Coordinates of C-alpha atoms in Angstrom, one line a residue:
Chain D
M78 CA 74.7 -67.3 31.8
S79 CA 71.2 -66.4 32.8
L80 CA 68.3 -67.7 30.8
T81 CA 65.0 -66.5 29.4
A82 CA 61.9 -68.5 29.2
G83 CA 60.1 -67.9 25.9
K84 CA 60.1 -64.4 24.5
P85 CA 62.4 -61.9 26.2
S86 CA 60.7 -59.0 27.8
A87 CA 61.1 -55.5 26.5
G88 CA 63.4 -54.6 29.4
E89 CA 65.6 -57.6 28.7
R90 CA 65.8 -56.7 25.1
I91 CA 66.8 -53.1 25.9
F92 CA 69.4 -54.3 28.3
D93 CA 70.8 -56.6 25.6
I94 CA 71.1 -53.7 23.1
F95 CA 72.8 -51.4 25.6
N96 CA 75.1 -54.2 26.8
V97 CA 76.3 -54.8 23.3
L98 CA 76.6 -51.1 22.6
F99 CA 78.5 -50.6 25.8
L100 CA 80.9 -53.5 25.3
T101 CA 81.5 -52.4 21.7
A102 CA 82.4 -49.0 22.9
F103 CA 84.7 -50.5 25.5
A104 CA 86.4 -52.7 22.8
V105 CA 86.9 -49.6 20.7
T106 CA 88.7 -47.8 23.6
T107 CA 91.1 -50.7 23.8
V108 CA 92.0 -50.6 20.1
Y109 CA 91.5 -47.0 19.1
P110 CA 94.6 -45.6 20.9
F111 CA 96.9 -47.9 18.8
I112 CA 95.1 -46.9 15.6
N113 CA 95.5 -43.3 16.5
V114 CA 99.3 -43.7 17.0
L115 CA 99.5 -45.8 13.8
V116 CA 97.8 -43.1 11.8
V117 CA 100.0 -40.3 13.2
S118 CA 103.1 -42.4 12.4
F119 CA 102.1 -42.4 8.7
S120 CA 101.0 -38.8 8.6
T121 CA 102.5 -35.6 7.3
P122 CA 103.0 -32.9 10.0
A123 CA 99.9 -31.0 8.8
A124 CA 97.7 -34.1 9.0
A125 CA 99.1 -35.2 12.3
N126 CA 98.3 -31.9 13.9
V127 CA 94.7 -32.0 12.9
Y128 CA 92.4 -32.0 15.9
G129 CA 90.0 -34.9 15.8
I130 CA 89.5 -38.6 15.3
K131 CA 92.2 -40.3 13.3
L132 CA 91.2 -43.5 11.6
W133 CA 93.1 -43.3 8.3
P134 CA 96.1 -41.1 7.4
K135 CA 95.2 -38.5 4.8
D136 CA 98.6 -38.1 3.1
I137 CA 100.5 -41.3 3.7
T138 CA 104.2 -40.7 4.1
L139 CA 106.9 -43.2 5.2
E140 CA 109.2 -40.4 6.2
A141 CA 109.0 -41.1 10.0
Y142 CA 109.7 -44.8 9.5
R143 CA 112.6 -43.9 7.3
S144 CA 114.0 -41.9 10.2
V145 CA 113.3 -44.5 12.8
F146 CA 114.9 -47.3 10.8
A147 CA 117.9 -45.1 10.1
N148 CA 118.4 -44.7 13.8
E149 CA 120.9 -47.3 14.8
Y150 CA 119.7 -47.4 18.4
I151 CA 116.4 -48.9 17.4
W152 CA 118.3 -51.8 15.8
I153 CA 120.6 -52.0 18.8
G154 CA 117.7 -52.0 21.1
Y155 CA 115.9 -54.7 19.1
A156 CA 119.1 -56.9 19.1
N157 CA 119.5 -56.5 22.9
T158 CA 115.9 -57.2 23.6
L159 CA 116.0 -60.2 21.3
F160 CA 119.1 -61.5 23.1
R161 CA 117.6 -61.3 26.6
T162 CA 114.2 -62.7 25.4
V163 CA 115.8 -65.7 23.7
I164 CA 118.7 -66.5 26.0
G165 CA 116.9 -65.2 29.1
T166 CA 113.7 -67.2 28.5
F167 CA 115.6 -70.4 27.8
L168 CA 117.6 -70.1 31.1
N169 CA 114.5 -69.0 33.0
V170 CA 112.6 -72.1 31.9
A171 CA 115.6 -74.4 32.4
F172 CA 116.2 -73.2 36.0
T173 CA 112.6 -73.0 36.9
V174 CA 112.1 -76.6 36.0
L175 CA 115.3 -77.7 37.7
C176 CA 114.1 -75.9 40.8
A177 CA 110.5 -77.1 40.7
Y178 CA 111.1 -80.8 40.0
P179 CA 112.9 -81.7 43.2
L180 CA 110.6 -79.6 45.2
A181 CA 107.7 -81.6 43.8
K182 CA 109.2 -84.8 45.4
K183 CA 107.8 -85.5 48.9
Y184 CA 111.0 -87.3 49.9
L185 CA 113.3 -84.3 49.3
P186 CA 114.9 -83.5 52.6
N187 CA 113.9 -80.0 54.0
R188 CA 111.5 -79.5 51.1
D189 CA 109.2 -77.2 53.1
L190 CA 112.1 -75.1 54.2
Y191 CA 113.4 -74.6 50.6
T192 CA 109.9 -73.7 49.5
L193 CA 109.5 -71.2 52.3
I194 CA 112.9 -69.6 51.5
I195 CA 111.8 -69.1 47.9
I196 CA 108.3 -67.9 48.6
F197 CA 109.4 -65.4 51.2
T198 CA 111.3 -63.5 48.4
M199 CA 107.9 -62.8 46.8
F200 CA 106.9 -60.7 49.8
F201 CA 110.0 -59.1 51.0
S202 CA 113.1 -57.8 49.2
G203 CA 116.1 -55.8 50.1
G204 CA 114.9 -53.0 47.9
L205 CA 116.3 -50.9 45.1
I206 CA 119.6 -49.8 46.5
P207 CA 120.9 -53.1 48.0
N208 CA 120.0 -54.8 44.8
Y209 CA 121.8 -52.2 42.8
L210 CA 124.9 -52.4 45.0
L211 CA 124.9 -56.1 44.7
I212 CA 124.9 -56.0 40.9
K213 CA 127.6 -53.4 41.1
E214 CA 129.8 -55.4 43.5
L215 CA 129.4 -58.5 41.3
G216 CA 130.8 -56.5 38.4
L217 CA 127.6 -56.9 36.4
L218 CA 126.9 -53.3 35.7
N219 CA 126.8 -52.8 32.0
S220 CA 126.7 -56.6 31.5
R221 CA 123.8 -58.2 29.7
W222 CA 123.7 -60.8 32.4
S223 CA 122.5 -58.3 34.9
L224 CA 119.2 -58.4 33.0
I225 CA 119.0 -62.2 33.1
L226 CA 120.5 -63.6 36.2
P227 CA 118.7 -61.8 39.1
G228 CA 115.3 -62.9 37.9
L229 CA 116.2 -66.4 36.7
I230 CA 113.5 -68.1 38.7
A231 CA 110.2 -66.3 39.3
P232 CA 108.9 -67.8 42.6
F233 CA 105.2 -67.8 41.6
T234 CA 105.9 -69.4 38.3
M235 CA 108.2 -72.0 39.9
I236 CA 105.4 -72.9 42.4
I237 CA 102.9 -73.4 39.5
V238 CA 105.4 -75.7 37.8
R239 CA 106.0 -77.6 41.0
N240 CA 102.2 -78.0 41.5
Y241 CA 102.0 -79.3 38.0
F242 CA 104.8 -81.9 38.6
M243 CA 103.1 -82.9 41.8
S244 CA 99.9 -83.7 39.9
L245 CA 101.7 -86.2 37.7
P246 CA 101.3 -89.9 38.6
S247 CA 104.5 -91.1 40.2
E248 CA 104.3 -94.8 39.0
V249 CA 106.1 -94.3 35.7
E250 CA 108.9 -92.4 37.3
E251 CA 109.3 -95.1 40.0
S252 CA 109.5 -97.9 37.4
A253 CA 112.1 -95.9 35.4
K254 CA 114.1 -95.5 38.5
I255 CA 114.0 -99.3 39.1
D256 CA 115.2 -99.7 35.5
G257 CA 118.2 -97.6 36.5
A258 CA 117.4 -94.2 35.0
N259 CA 118.8 -91.3 36.9
D260 CA 116.9 -88.2 38.0
I261 CA 118.1 -86.0 35.1
R262 CA 117.2 -88.8 32.6
I263 CA 113.7 -89.2 34.2
L264 CA 113.2 -85.4 34.1
T265 CA 114.1 -85.0 30.5
S266 CA 112.7 -88.1 28.9
I267 CA 109.6 -88.8 31.1
V268 CA 108.5 -85.8 33.0
L269 CA 109.2 -83.0 30.5
P270 CA 107.4 -84.6 27.5
V271 CA 104.2 -84.8 29.4
S272 CA 104.7 -81.3 30.8
L273 CA 104.9 -79.4 27.5
P274 CA 101.7 -77.4 28.1
I275 CA 103.0 -75.9 31.3
V276 CA 106.5 -75.4 29.8
A277 CA 104.9 -73.6 26.8
T278 CA 102.9 -71.4 29.2
I279 CA 105.8 -70.3 31.4
S280 CA 108.0 -69.8 28.4
L281 CA 105.5 -67.3 27.1
W282 CA 105.3 -65.6 30.5
Y283 CA 109.0 -65.2 30.7
A284 CA 109.4 -64.1 27.1
V285 CA 106.7 -61.4 27.3
S286 CA 108.2 -60.0 30.5
H287 CA 111.7 -60.0 29.0
W288 CA 110.3 -58.2 25.9
N289 CA 108.6 -55.5 27.9
A290 CA 111.3 -55.1 30.6
W291 CA 113.1 -51.8 30.7
F292 CA 113.7 -50.8 34.3
D293 CA 116.7 -53.2 35.0
S294 CA 118.3 -51.8 31.8
L295 CA 117.8 -48.3 33.1
L296 CA 119.4 -49.2 36.4
Y297 CA 122.3 -51.4 35.4
I298 CA 123.1 -50.5 31.8
T299 CA 124.6 -47.1 30.9
D300 CA 126.3 -48.3 27.7
P301 CA 124.0 -47.2 24.8
E302 CA 125.2 -50.2 22.9
K303 CA 123.6 -52.6 25.4
T304 CA 120.4 -50.7 26.0
V305 CA 117.2 -52.8 25.5
L306 CA 114.4 -51.7 23.2
G307 CA 112.0 -50.7 26.0
N308 CA 114.6 -48.3 27.3
V309 CA 115.5 -46.9 23.9
L310 CA 111.8 -46.3 23.4
R311 CA 111.6 -44.6 26.8
K312 CA 114.6 -42.4 26.1
I313 CA 113.1 -41.3 22.8
V314 CA 109.4 -41.0 23.6
I315 CA 109.3 -40.0 27.2
E316 CA 112.6 -38.3 28.0
G317 CA 113.1 -36.9 24.5
S318 CA 116.8 -37.5 25.1
S319 CA 119.1 -36.3 22.3
Q320 CA 121.6 -39.1 22.8
F321 CA 119.3 -41.7 21.3
Q322 CA 117.8 -39.6 18.6
N323 CA 120.1 -39.5 15.6
F324 CA 117.1 -38.9 13.5
E325 CA 117.3 -36.7 10.5
T326 CA 114.5 -34.3 11.3
A327 CA 113.8 -31.1 9.4
R328 CA 116.5 -31.2 6.8
P329 CA 117.2 -27.6 5.8
G330 CA 115.7 -26.5 2.5
E331 CA 113.2 -29.4 2.3
G332 CA 110.6 -28.0 4.6
N333 CA 109.3 -29.8 7.6
T334 CA 108.8 -33.4 6.4
V335 CA 108.5 -34.9 9.8
T336 CA 108.2 -33.7 13.4
P337 CA 109.4 -35.3 16.7
D338 CA 105.8 -36.3 17.6
I339 CA 105.4 -38.3 14.4
I340 CA 108.8 -39.9 14.9
K341 CA 107.7 -40.8 18.5
A342 CA 104.5 -42.4 17.1
A343 CA 106.5 -44.4 14.5
T344 CA 109.0 -45.5 17.2
I345 CA 106.1 -46.7 19.4
M346 CA 104.7 -48.7 16.5
V347 CA 108.1 -50.2 15.5
A348 CA 108.6 -51.3 19.1
T349 CA 105.0 -52.6 19.6
I350 CA 104.1 -54.3 16.3
P351 CA 105.7 -57.6 17.2
I352 CA 103.7 -58.0 20.4
L353 CA 100.4 -56.7 18.8
C354 CA 100.8 -59.4 16.2
V355 CA 101.5 -62.3 18.5
Y356 CA 99.3 -61.5 21.5
P357 CA 96.0 -62.8 20.0
F358 CA 97.7 -66.2 19.6
I359 CA 99.5 -66.4 22.9
Q360 CA 96.8 -64.9 25.2
K361 CA 95.0 -68.2 25.7
Y362 CA 98.1 -69.6 27.3
F363 CA 98.2 -66.7 29.7
V364 CA 94.6 -67.2 30.5
K365 CA 95.2 -70.8 31.2
G366 CA 98.0 -69.9 33.5
I367 CA 95.8 -67.7 35.6
M368 CA 93.4 -70.6 36.0
I369 CA 96.2 -73.0 37.1
G370 CA 97.7 -70.3 39.4
S371 CA 94.4 -69.5 41.1
L372 CA 93.6 -73.1 41.9
K373 CA 96.2 -73.4 44.6
G374 CA 99.0 -70.8 44.6
Chain N
M219 CA 119.4 -97.6 43.4
G220 CA 118.3 -97.3 47.0
P221 CA 116.3 -94.4 48.2
F222 CA 119.3 -92.8 49.7
L223 CA 121.1 -92.4 46.4
L224 CA 117.9 -91.2 44.9
E225 CA 117.6 -88.5 47.5
A226 CA 121.2 -87.6 47.2
S227 CA 121.1 -87.0 43.4
L228 CA 117.9 -85.0 43.7
F229 CA 119.5 -83.0 46.4
A230 CA 122.5 -82.4 44.2
L231 CA 120.3 -81.2 41.4
H232 CA 118.5 -78.9 43.7
S233 CA 121.5 -77.4 45.3
L234 CA 122.6 -76.2 41.9
S235 CA 119.7 -73.8 41.5
V236 CA 118.1 -72.8 44.7
P237 CA 120.7 -71.8 47.2
A238 CA 123.0 -70.1 44.8
L239 CA 120.4 -68.0 43.0
F240 CA 118.1 -67.1 45.8
L241 CA 120.8 -66.6 48.4
L242 CA 122.8 -64.5 46.1
F243 CA 120.2 -62.4 44.4
K244 CA 117.5 -62.2 47.0
Y245 CA 119.0 -62.7 50.5
V246 CA 122.3 -60.8 50.1
P247 CA 120.3 -57.7 49.2
M248 CA 118.1 -58.3 52.2
Y249 CA 121.2 -58.2 54.4
G250 CA 122.0 -55.0 52.5
V251 CA 119.1 -53.3 54.3
I252 CA 121.6 -52.5 57.1
L253 CA 122.4 -49.6 54.9
A254 CA 119.2 -48.0 56.2
F255 CA 120.9 -47.7 59.6
K256 CA 124.2 -46.4 58.3
D257 CA 125.6 -43.1 57.2
Y258 CA 126.8 -44.4 53.8
R259 CA 130.1 -43.0 52.5
F260 CA 131.4 -44.1 49.2
I261 CA 135.0 -44.5 50.3
D262 CA 134.1 -46.7 53.3
G263 CA 131.5 -48.9 51.5
I264 CA 128.6 -50.8 53.2
F265 CA 130.7 -52.3 56.0
G266 CA 133.0 -49.5 56.7
S267 CA 130.4 -46.7 56.9
P268 CA 129.5 -45.7 60.4
W269 CA 126.2 -46.7 62.0
A270 CA 123.6 -44.0 62.1
G271 CA 120.9 -45.6 64.2
W272 CA 117.4 -44.3 63.1
E273 CA 118.9 -41.1 61.7
N274 CA 117.9 -41.9 58.1
F275 CA 114.3 -42.6 59.1
R276 CA 114.2 -39.4 61.1
T277 CA 115.4 -37.4 58.1
L278 CA 112.8 -39.1 55.9
V279 CA 109.9 -38.5 58.2
E280 CA 110.8 -34.9 59.0
G281 CA 111.5 -34.0 55.4
R282 CA 109.0 -32.7 52.9
D283 CA 109.2 -35.3 50.1
F284 CA 108.9 -38.6 51.9
P285 CA 105.6 -37.8 53.7
R286 CA 104.3 -36.5 50.5
A287 CA 105.2 -39.7 48.6
F288 CA 103.6 -41.7 51.4
R289 CA 100.4 -39.7 51.2
N290 CA 100.3 -39.9 47.4
T291 CA 100.9 -43.6 47.4
V292 CA 98.0 -44.2 49.7
I293 CA 95.6 -41.8 48.0
I294 CA 96.4 -43.2 44.5
S295 CA 96.1 -46.7 45.7
L296 CA 92.7 -46.0 47.3
Y297 CA 91.4 -44.4 44.1
K298 CA 92.6 -47.4 42.2
L299 CA 90.9 -49.7 44.7
I300 CA 87.6 -47.7 44.5
F301 CA 87.4 -47.6 40.7
G302 CA 89.7 -50.4 39.7
F303 CA 88.3 -53.1 42.0
P304 CA 84.7 -53.2 40.9
A305 CA 85.5 -52.6 37.2
P306 CA 86.5 -56.2 36.3
I307 CA 83.5 -57.6 38.2
I308 CA 81.2 -55.4 36.2
L309 CA 82.9 -56.3 32.9
A310 CA 82.7 -60.0 33.8
L311 CA 78.9 -59.7 34.6
L312 CA 78.3 -57.8 31.3
L313 CA 80.3 -60.3 29.2
N314 CA 78.4 -63.1 31.0
E315 CA 75.1 -61.7 29.7
L316 CA 76.2 -61.7 26.1
R317 CA 74.3 -64.2 23.8
V318 CA 76.6 -64.2 20.8
I319 CA 79.7 -66.2 21.8
L320 CA 81.9 -64.9 19.0
F321 CA 81.2 -61.3 20.0
K322 CA 82.0 -62.2 23.6
R323 CA 85.3 -63.8 22.6
I324 CA 86.3 -60.8 20.5
V325 CA 85.6 -58.3 23.3
Q326 CA 87.5 -60.5 25.8
T327 CA 90.5 -60.9 23.5
L328 CA 90.7 -57.1 22.8
S329 CA 90.3 -56.4 26.5
Y330 CA 93.5 -58.4 27.2
L331 CA 95.6 -56.3 24.8
P332 CA 96.8 -53.6 27.2
H333 CA 98.0 -56.3 29.6
F334 CA 100.6 -57.4 27.1
L335 CA 102.1 -53.9 26.7
S336 CA 104.5 -52.1 29.0
W337 CA 103.8 -48.7 30.6
V338 CA 106.6 -47.2 28.5
V339 CA 104.6 -48.0 25.4
L340 CA 101.3 -47.0 27.0
A341 CA 102.7 -43.7 28.3
G342 CA 103.8 -42.8 24.8
V343 CA 100.4 -43.8 23.4
F344 CA 98.5 -41.8 26.1
M345 CA 100.7 -38.7 25.6
E346 CA 99.5 -38.6 22.0
L347 CA 95.8 -39.4 23.0
F348 CA 95.7 -36.8 25.8
S349 CA 97.7 -34.2 24.0
P350 CA 96.1 -30.8 24.6
T351 CA 96.5 -29.7 20.9
R352 CA 95.9 -32.9 18.9
G353 CA 94.6 -35.6 21.2
I354 CA 91.2 -37.1 20.8
V355 CA 90.3 -36.8 24.4
N356 CA 90.7 -33.0 24.3
Y357 CA 89.0 -32.9 20.9
I358 CA 85.9 -34.5 22.5
I359 CA 86.1 -32.1 25.5
T360 CA 86.4 -29.0 23.4
A361 CA 83.7 -30.3 20.9
M362 CA 81.4 -30.4 23.9
G363 CA 82.3 -26.9 24.8
G364 CA 84.9 -27.5 27.4
E365 CA 88.5 -26.3 27.7
A366 CA 91.4 -28.4 26.7
I367 CA 93.2 -30.0 29.6
F368 CA 96.9 -30.7 29.8
F369 CA 96.4 -34.0 31.6
F370 CA 100.1 -34.9 32.0
G371 CA 101.0 -31.6 33.5
D372 CA 97.9 -30.5 35.4
K373 CA 98.0 -31.3 39.2
D374 CA 94.2 -31.4 39.3
W375 CA 93.9 -34.0 36.6
F376 CA 97.1 -36.1 37.0
R377 CA 95.7 -38.6 39.5
T378 CA 92.5 -39.0 37.4
L379 CA 94.8 -39.8 34.4
L380 CA 96.8 -42.4 36.5
V381 CA 93.7 -44.1 37.8
S382 CA 91.7 -44.2 34.6
T383 CA 94.5 -45.5 32.5
D384 CA 95.3 -48.1 35.1
V385 CA 91.7 -49.3 35.2
W386 CA 91.7 -49.4 31.4
K387 CA 94.9 -51.5 31.4
S388 CA 93.9 -54.0 34.0
V389 CA 90.1 -54.4 33.7
G390 CA 90.1 -57.0 30.9
W391 CA 92.8 -59.1 32.5
G392 CA 91.2 -58.8 35.9
S393 CA 87.9 -60.0 34.6
I394 CA 89.3 -63.5 33.8
I395 CA 89.2 -64.8 37.4
Y396 CA 85.6 -63.6 37.8
L397 CA 84.5 -65.1 34.4
A398 CA 86.1 -68.4 35.6
A399 CA 84.0 -68.3 38.7
L400 CA 80.9 -67.6 36.6
S401 CA 81.6 -70.4 34.2
S402 CA 81.6 -72.9 37.1
V403 CA 78.1 -72.0 38.2
D404 CA 75.8 -75.0 37.7
T405 CA 73.5 -74.1 34.8
S406 CA 70.6 -76.1 36.3
L407 CA 70.3 -73.3 38.9
Y408 CA 69.4 -71.0 36.1
E409 CA 67.0 -73.5 34.6
A410 CA 65.3 -74.0 37.9
A411 CA 65.0 -70.2 38.3
V412 CA 63.4 -69.8 34.9
V413 CA 60.8 -72.5 35.8
D414 CA 60.1 -70.5 39.0
G415 CA 59.5 -67.4 36.9
A416 CA 62.7 -65.4 37.7
N417 CA 63.7 -62.9 35.0
R418 CA 67.4 -62.3 34.1
W419 CA 67.8 -59.5 36.6
K420 CA 66.5 -61.7 39.4
Q421 CA 68.8 -64.6 38.2
M422 CA 71.8 -62.2 38.4
V423 CA 70.9 -61.0 41.9
H424 CA 70.1 -64.4 43.3
I425 CA 72.4 -66.8 41.4
T426 CA 75.2 -65.0 39.6
L427 CA 76.2 -62.5 42.3
P428 CA 76.3 -65.0 45.1
A429 CA 78.5 -67.2 43.0
L430 CA 81.0 -64.3 42.9
I431 CA 81.1 -63.6 46.6
P432 CA 83.9 -65.9 47.6
V433 CA 86.4 -64.9 44.9
T434 CA 85.4 -61.2 45.3
T435 CA 86.1 -61.3 49.0
I436 CA 89.5 -62.9 48.5
M437 CA 90.5 -60.4 45.8
F438 CA 89.3 -57.5 47.9
I439 CA 91.3 -58.5 50.9
F440 CA 94.4 -58.9 48.8
A441 CA 93.7 -55.6 47.1
V442 CA 93.6 -53.9 50.5
G443 CA 96.8 -55.7 51.4
G444 CA 98.5 -54.2 48.4
V445 CA 97.5 -50.6 49.2
I446 CA 101.1 -49.5 50.0
T447 CA 102.5 -51.1 46.8
D448 CA 102.5 -48.5 44.1
D449 CA 103.0 -48.9 40.4
F450 CA 106.5 -47.6 39.7
D451 CA 106.3 -48.5 36.0
Q452 CA 103.2 -46.4 35.5
V453 CA 104.0 -43.3 37.6
F454 CA 107.7 -43.1 36.5
N455 CA 106.7 -43.0 32.9
F456 CA 103.8 -40.6 33.3
Y457 CA 105.1 -38.1 35.8
N458 CA 107.2 -35.0 35.5
P459 CA 108.4 -32.3 38.1
A460 CA 105.3 -30.2 37.4
V461 CA 103.1 -32.9 39.0
Y462 CA 105.4 -34.3 41.7
E463 CA 103.2 -32.7 44.3
V464 CA 100.3 -35.1 43.6
A465 CA 102.2 -37.9 41.7
D466 CA 105.4 -38.7 43.5
V467 CA 105.0 -42.1 45.2
L468 CA 107.2 -44.1 47.5
S469 CA 108.9 -46.1 44.7
T470 CA 109.6 -43.1 42.5
Y471 CA 110.9 -41.1 45.5
T472 CA 113.2 -44.0 46.5
Y473 CA 114.5 -44.2 42.9
R474 CA 115.2 -40.5 42.7
V475 CA 116.9 -40.2 46.1
G476 CA 118.9 -43.4 45.6
I477 CA 119.9 -43.4 41.9
S478 CA 119.8 -39.7 41.0
E479 CA 121.0 -38.2 44.2
M480 CA 123.0 -41.2 45.4
E481 CA 121.7 -40.9 49.0
Y482 CA 122.0 -44.7 49.5
G483 CA 121.2 -44.6 53.2
L484 CA 118.1 -42.6 52.8
A485 CA 116.9 -44.5 49.8
T486 CA 117.5 -47.9 51.5
A487 CA 115.6 -46.6 54.6
S488 CA 112.7 -45.5 52.4
G489 CA 112.6 -48.8 50.6
L490 CA 112.8 -50.7 53.8
F491 CA 110.0 -48.7 55.3
T492 CA 107.8 -49.5 52.3
N493 CA 108.7 -53.2 52.2
V494 CA 108.1 -53.8 55.9
I495 CA 104.6 -52.2 55.7
A496 CA 103.9 -54.1 52.5
L497 CA 105.0 -57.4 54.2
I498 CA 102.8 -56.8 57.2
L499 CA 99.8 -55.9 55.1
I500 CA 100.1 -58.9 52.8
V501 CA 100.7 -61.4 55.6
S502 CA 97.7 -60.0 57.4
A503 CA 95.6 -60.2 54.3
N504 CA 96.7 -63.8 53.7
F505 CA 96.0 -64.6 57.3
I506 CA 92.5 -63.3 57.1
V507 CA 91.8 -65.1 53.8
R508 CA 93.1 -68.4 55.2
R509 CA 91.1 -68.0 58.3
Y510 CA 87.8 -67.8 56.4
S511 CA 88.4 -69.9 53.3
E512 CA 90.6 -72.6 51.9
Y513 CA 92.2 -70.1 49.5
G514 CA 95.3 -68.0 50.2
I515 CA 98.5 -67.4 48.3
W516 CA 100.6 -69.8 50.2

């Protein structure tokens, strides 16, 4: 941060004021879109259609949320997303650690070759169709495992964990080895306990990417019962597909209590609230991860 | 426990995860690119289908949609490079000049928010925000005497929409790496500059900016290296047939031809074309970075 000797000059003071104003405006643009959608989701059709800034709903109604929660696909989507986030993240972390630990050992035969084989997959892939056909041939279409197995180890994440393991002192591990502990034992009772920060970080990375994932579900899953939340959201909000919309809109005789736009807004909020609530607390782990990753990728 | 046993058990541990997963899920599909050179027929499968030489590539290049997708990919990427590359640097510089640390932290944390959301969510949010009849953006435009614009369906505005929302999503997160570089600047440099009578502008020009040059150079080379890589998640959730002309990119084209039209040979060829160029670009970028610095991604 630059410094000022004594009293700031007029120019510097004007800059400071404009800087604060500009960054405040910028911060508002990151938050306002979500406030807008939140307000629409609580609005009556008349209030939602008003042209202008929406900071607070005029006539609060829960009608849209009643419709959203009555839509079983929202719950199915939540359950499926929760499944892949919990089971998927656990397996991701387990396999990433199992892959990274041996690669951190200088005496592993063909270590560089293994690393190269893994890193190469970051830069080249067979592409959409060969991947799709593989999943199809393996009989994983419409299986929840198609959302977990192909991305079990993210190469970049694995390399970060490997680098972390390499930075640990080897003396403790060697003396445990002399005492007769095997590799698995050393990994679980000596290495992992001191690696909790990195394990926490990569768990969050994997968990957020599972939570947000939708494309693999679009490709591999056609059974509505196994569709993940992101894809249910996509079908409702972007495609406006009727299959996923068993909403009770515009019941005859009662007037228009809720419109598709308001239901879309409520659906977005229902799908997004969990991440909006947790991100302020987990973002520092992500930031830390960027630092680790940029040191030596 | 001799070193041999030690190596053997490590090796066993390793052979559980690496070959099985990477060979099966990454290298088998790589072998699948032979489909690009085949005339795929469902009854014959990958191996039974007859070879077609470069026929799929010829069909792509001579067609209308693939060259268009290629052009759109490059144009959109260049716009994102021009506007999206400097944005996080400017944000980092502005944040760096803030005196109130709490305010700085709040702005930073808020700026990370879009990074944690998927383009599905954001597309829904922006459709509301940019709505021609209710959205705040058009409210401001009409309040200032302009005409409401249907951003999601207007060919003249769609790329502007893609680029601006992408900059908005990535600017905060992208600033982290520059802020890290700034935080490692020796504060005694600033102290010495003050003694020499440099004001804050001069300090920025002579101390802060030079400190950013290494990381900026590296990020720029990689950004150029990624110019063929489009953002499927964003375009796929934003676009619709009305704007294909300006919006259809290589990945969305590949998806439509492959999954919707089930032209496996064509789609594999289109994907292979993209992936090979991307590989060449990223390897060249890495080579250049490694040549001139100790950084690089591997």
